[in-house]
mmCIF file of C-alpha atoms in Angstrom:
data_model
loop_
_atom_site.group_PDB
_atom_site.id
_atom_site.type_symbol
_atom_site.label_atom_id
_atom_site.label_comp_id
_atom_site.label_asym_id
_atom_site.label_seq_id
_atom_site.Cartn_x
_atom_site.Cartn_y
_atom_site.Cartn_z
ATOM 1 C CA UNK E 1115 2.169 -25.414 -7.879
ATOM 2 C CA UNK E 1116 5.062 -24.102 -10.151
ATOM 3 C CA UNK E 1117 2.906 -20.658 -10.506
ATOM 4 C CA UNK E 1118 2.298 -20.220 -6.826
ATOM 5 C CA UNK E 1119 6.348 -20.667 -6.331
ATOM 6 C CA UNK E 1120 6.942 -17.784 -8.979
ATOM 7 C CA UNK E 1121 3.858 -15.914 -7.482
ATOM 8 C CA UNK E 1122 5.680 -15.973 -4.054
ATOM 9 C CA UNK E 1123 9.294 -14.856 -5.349
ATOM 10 C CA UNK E 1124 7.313 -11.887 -7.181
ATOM 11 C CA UNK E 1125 5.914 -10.888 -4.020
ATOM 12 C CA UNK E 1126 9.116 -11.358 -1.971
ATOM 13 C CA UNK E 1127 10.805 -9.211 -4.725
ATOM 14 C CA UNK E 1128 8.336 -6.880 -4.642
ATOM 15 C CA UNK E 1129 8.459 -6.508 -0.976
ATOM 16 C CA UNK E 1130 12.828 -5.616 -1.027
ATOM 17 C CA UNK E 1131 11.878 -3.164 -3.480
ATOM 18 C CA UNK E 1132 9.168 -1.756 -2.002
ATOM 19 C CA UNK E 1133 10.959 -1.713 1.733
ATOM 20 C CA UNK E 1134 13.746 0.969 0.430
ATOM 21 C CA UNK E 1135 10.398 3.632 -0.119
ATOM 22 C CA UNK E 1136 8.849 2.741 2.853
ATOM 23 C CA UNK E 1137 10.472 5.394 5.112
ATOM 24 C CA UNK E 1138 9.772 8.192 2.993
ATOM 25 C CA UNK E 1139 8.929 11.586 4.029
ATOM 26 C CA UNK E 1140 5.163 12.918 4.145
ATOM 27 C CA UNK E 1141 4.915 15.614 1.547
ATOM 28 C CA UNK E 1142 4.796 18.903 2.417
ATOM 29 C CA UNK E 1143 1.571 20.497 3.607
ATOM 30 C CA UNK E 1144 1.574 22.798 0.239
ATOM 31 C CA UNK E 1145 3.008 19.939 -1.372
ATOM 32 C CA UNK E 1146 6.284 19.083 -3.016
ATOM 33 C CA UNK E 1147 6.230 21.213 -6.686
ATOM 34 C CA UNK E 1148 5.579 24.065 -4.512
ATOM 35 C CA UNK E 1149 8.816 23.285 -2.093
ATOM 36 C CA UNK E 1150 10.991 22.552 -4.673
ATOM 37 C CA UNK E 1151 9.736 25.359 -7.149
ATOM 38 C CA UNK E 1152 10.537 27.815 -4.137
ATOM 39 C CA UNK E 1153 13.923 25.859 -2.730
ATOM 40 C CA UNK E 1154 15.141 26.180 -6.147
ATOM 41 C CA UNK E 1155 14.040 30.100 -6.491
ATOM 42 C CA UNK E 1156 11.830 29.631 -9.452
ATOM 43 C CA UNK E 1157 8.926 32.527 -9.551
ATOM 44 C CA UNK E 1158 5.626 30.877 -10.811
ATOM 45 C CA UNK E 1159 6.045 32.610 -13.892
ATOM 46 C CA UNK E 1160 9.697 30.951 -15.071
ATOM 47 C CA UNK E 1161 8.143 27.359 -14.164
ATOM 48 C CA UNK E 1162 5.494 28.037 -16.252
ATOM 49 C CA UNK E 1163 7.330 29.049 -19.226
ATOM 50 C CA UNK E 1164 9.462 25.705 -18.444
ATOM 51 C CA UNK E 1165 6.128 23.576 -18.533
ATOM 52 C CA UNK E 1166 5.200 25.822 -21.648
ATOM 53 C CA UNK E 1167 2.159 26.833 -20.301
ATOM 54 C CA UNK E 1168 0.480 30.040 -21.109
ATOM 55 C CA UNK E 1169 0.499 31.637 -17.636
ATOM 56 C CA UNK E 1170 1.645 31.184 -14.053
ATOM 57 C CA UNK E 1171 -1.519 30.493 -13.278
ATOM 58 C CA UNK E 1172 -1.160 26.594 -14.549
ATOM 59 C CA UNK E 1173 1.475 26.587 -11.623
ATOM 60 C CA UNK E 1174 -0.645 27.635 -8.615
ATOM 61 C CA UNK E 1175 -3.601 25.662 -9.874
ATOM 62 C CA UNK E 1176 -0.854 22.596 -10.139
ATOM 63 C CA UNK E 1177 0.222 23.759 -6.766
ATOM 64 C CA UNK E 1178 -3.247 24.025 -5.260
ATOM 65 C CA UNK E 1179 -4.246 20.873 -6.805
ATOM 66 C CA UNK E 1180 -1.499 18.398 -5.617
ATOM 67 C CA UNK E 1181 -1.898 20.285 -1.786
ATOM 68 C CA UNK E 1182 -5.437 18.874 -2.195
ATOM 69 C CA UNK E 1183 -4.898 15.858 -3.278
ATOM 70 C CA UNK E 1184 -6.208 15.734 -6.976
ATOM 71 C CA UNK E 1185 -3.448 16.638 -9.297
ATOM 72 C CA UNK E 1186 -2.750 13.767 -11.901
ATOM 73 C CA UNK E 1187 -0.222 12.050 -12.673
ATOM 74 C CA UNK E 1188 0.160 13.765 -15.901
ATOM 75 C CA UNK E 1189 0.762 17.202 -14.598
ATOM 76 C CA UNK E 1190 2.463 15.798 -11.391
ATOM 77 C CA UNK E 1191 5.174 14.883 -14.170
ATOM 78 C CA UNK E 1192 4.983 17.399 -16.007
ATOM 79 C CA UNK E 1193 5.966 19.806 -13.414
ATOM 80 C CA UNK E 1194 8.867 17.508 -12.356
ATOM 81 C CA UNK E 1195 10.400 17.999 -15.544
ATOM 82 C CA UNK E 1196 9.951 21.364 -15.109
ATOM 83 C CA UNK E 1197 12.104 21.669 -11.960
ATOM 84 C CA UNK E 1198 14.337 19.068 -13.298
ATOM 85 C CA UNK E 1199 12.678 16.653 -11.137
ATOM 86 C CA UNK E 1200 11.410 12.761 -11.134
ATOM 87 C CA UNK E 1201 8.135 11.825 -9.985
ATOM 88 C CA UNK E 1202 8.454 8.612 -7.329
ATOM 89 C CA UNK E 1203 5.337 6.594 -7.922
ATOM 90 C CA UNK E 1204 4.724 3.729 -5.905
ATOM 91 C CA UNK E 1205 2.243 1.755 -3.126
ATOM 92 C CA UNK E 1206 3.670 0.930 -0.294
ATOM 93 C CA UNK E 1207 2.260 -1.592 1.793
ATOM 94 C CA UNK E 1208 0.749 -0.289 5.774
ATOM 95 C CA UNK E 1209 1.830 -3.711 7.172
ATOM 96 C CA UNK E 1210 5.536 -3.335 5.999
ATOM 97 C CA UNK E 1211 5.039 -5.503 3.313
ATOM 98 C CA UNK E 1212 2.783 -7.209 0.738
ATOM 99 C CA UNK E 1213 3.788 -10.649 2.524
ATOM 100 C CA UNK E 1214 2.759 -8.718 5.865
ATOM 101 C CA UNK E 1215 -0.807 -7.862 4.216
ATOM 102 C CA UNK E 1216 -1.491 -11.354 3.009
ATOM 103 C CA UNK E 1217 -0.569 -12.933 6.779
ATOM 104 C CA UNK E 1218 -2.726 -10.097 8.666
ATOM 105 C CA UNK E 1219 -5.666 -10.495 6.162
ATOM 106 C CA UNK E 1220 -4.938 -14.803 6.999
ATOM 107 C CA UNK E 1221 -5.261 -14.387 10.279
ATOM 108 C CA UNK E 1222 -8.136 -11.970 10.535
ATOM 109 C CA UNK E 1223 -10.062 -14.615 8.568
ATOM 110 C CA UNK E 1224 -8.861 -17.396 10.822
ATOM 111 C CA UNK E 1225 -9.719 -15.957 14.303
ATOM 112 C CA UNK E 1226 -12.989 -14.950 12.870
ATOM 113 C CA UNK E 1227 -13.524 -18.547 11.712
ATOM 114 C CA UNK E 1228 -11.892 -19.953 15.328
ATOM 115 C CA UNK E 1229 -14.546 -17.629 17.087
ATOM 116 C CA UNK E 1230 -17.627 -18.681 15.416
ATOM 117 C CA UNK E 1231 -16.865 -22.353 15.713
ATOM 118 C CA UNK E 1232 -15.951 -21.630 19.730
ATOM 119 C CA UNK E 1233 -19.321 -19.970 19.970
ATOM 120 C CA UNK E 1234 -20.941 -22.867 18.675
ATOM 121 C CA UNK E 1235 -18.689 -25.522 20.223
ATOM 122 C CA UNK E 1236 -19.184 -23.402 23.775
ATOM 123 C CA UNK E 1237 -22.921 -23.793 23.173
ATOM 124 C CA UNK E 1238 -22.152 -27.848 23.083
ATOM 125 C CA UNK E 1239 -19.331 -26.989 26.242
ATOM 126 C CA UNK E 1240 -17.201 -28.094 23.330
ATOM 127 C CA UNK E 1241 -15.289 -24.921 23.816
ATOM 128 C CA UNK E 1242 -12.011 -24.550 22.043
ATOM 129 C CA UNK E 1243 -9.251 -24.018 24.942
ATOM 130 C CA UNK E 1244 -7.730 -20.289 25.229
ATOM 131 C CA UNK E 1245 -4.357 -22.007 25.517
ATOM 132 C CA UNK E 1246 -4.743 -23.685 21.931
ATOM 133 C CA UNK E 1247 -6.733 -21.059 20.386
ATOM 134 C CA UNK E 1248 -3.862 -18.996 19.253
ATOM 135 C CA UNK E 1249 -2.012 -22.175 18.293
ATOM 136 C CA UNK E 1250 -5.381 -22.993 16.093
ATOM 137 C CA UNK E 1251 -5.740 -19.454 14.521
ATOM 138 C CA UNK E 1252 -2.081 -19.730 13.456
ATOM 139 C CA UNK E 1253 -2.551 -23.331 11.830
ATOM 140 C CA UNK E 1254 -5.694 -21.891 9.933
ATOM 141 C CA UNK E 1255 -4.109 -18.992 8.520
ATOM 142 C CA UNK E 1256 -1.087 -21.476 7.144
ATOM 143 C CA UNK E 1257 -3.166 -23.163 5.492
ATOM 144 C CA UNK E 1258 -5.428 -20.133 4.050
ATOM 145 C CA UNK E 1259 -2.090 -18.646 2.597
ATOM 146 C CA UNK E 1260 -1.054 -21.858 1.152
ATOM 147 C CA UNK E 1261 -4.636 -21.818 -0.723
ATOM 148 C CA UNK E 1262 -5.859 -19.085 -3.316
ATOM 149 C CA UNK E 1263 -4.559 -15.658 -2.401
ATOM 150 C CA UNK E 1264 -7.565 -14.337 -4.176
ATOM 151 C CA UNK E 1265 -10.311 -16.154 -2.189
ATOM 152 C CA UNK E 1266 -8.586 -13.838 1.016
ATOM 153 C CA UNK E 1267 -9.569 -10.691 -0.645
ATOM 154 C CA UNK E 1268 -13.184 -12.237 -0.853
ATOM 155 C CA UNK E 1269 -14.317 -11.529 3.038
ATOM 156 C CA UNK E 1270 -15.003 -7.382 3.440
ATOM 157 C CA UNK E 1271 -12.427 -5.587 5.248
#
């Protein structure tokens, strides 16, 4: 019990840290070494002689490939130094936070277990009532959190 204790004050950690990046801006649409490269008013060829590379043409392929999507992290850093930059690496939970994820993913589970039981208890006119149901789903997904985290990540998204 003592590790699921630590294994919640990592996550709640986690989630402070993570909160301060969530409200970051969207890069821009030809990507950030390009943007800075240009606010700063380095050509192509001075970055490249920065990076040590042999021509400008390591910078537009950099360019081109973060815009797309597929630069690595590698180069990504490598052309941060370059423009005396850091590179900001970091998931950040959709939900708001990792605590967030682990409740949604709870309850998804739960009202799909509540429904399947109320078809089969509706077939009996065992029905569960619509004014406890959401009472139900709630008490389900308690107790799924409380259990293995990892048996959550089990059921397909």
């Amino acid at each position: 019990m003592a590790s699921k204790t630590i294994d919640k004050r990592r996550r709640a950690q986690l989630d402070r840290s993570l909160a301060e990046l969530a409200n970051l801006p969207d890069p821009p649409p030809r990507g950030w070494i390009r943007a800075v490269r240009t606010a700063l008013g380095m050509s192509m060829r001075q970055m490249a002689e920065r990076m040590g590379a042999a021509s400008s043409t390591t910078v537009a392929q950099s360019e081109a490939s973060e815009a797309s999507g597929g630069i690595s992290l590698r180069t990504l850093r490598a052309a941060a130094d370059a423009l005396e930059c850091d590179v900001v690496y970091a998931l950040v939970p959709r939900r708001g936070s990792l605590s967030a994820a682990i409740r949604s993913q709870a309850m998804r589970i739960a009202t799909e277990a509540v429904g399947h039981a109320d078809t089969h208890m509706v077939l009996e006119a065992q029905g569960v009532v619509v004014e406890r149901r959401a009472e139900l789903i709630a008490e389900i997904a308690d107790v799924l959190e409380r259990g293995s985290l990892r048996k959550l990540w089990d059921v397909p998204s």
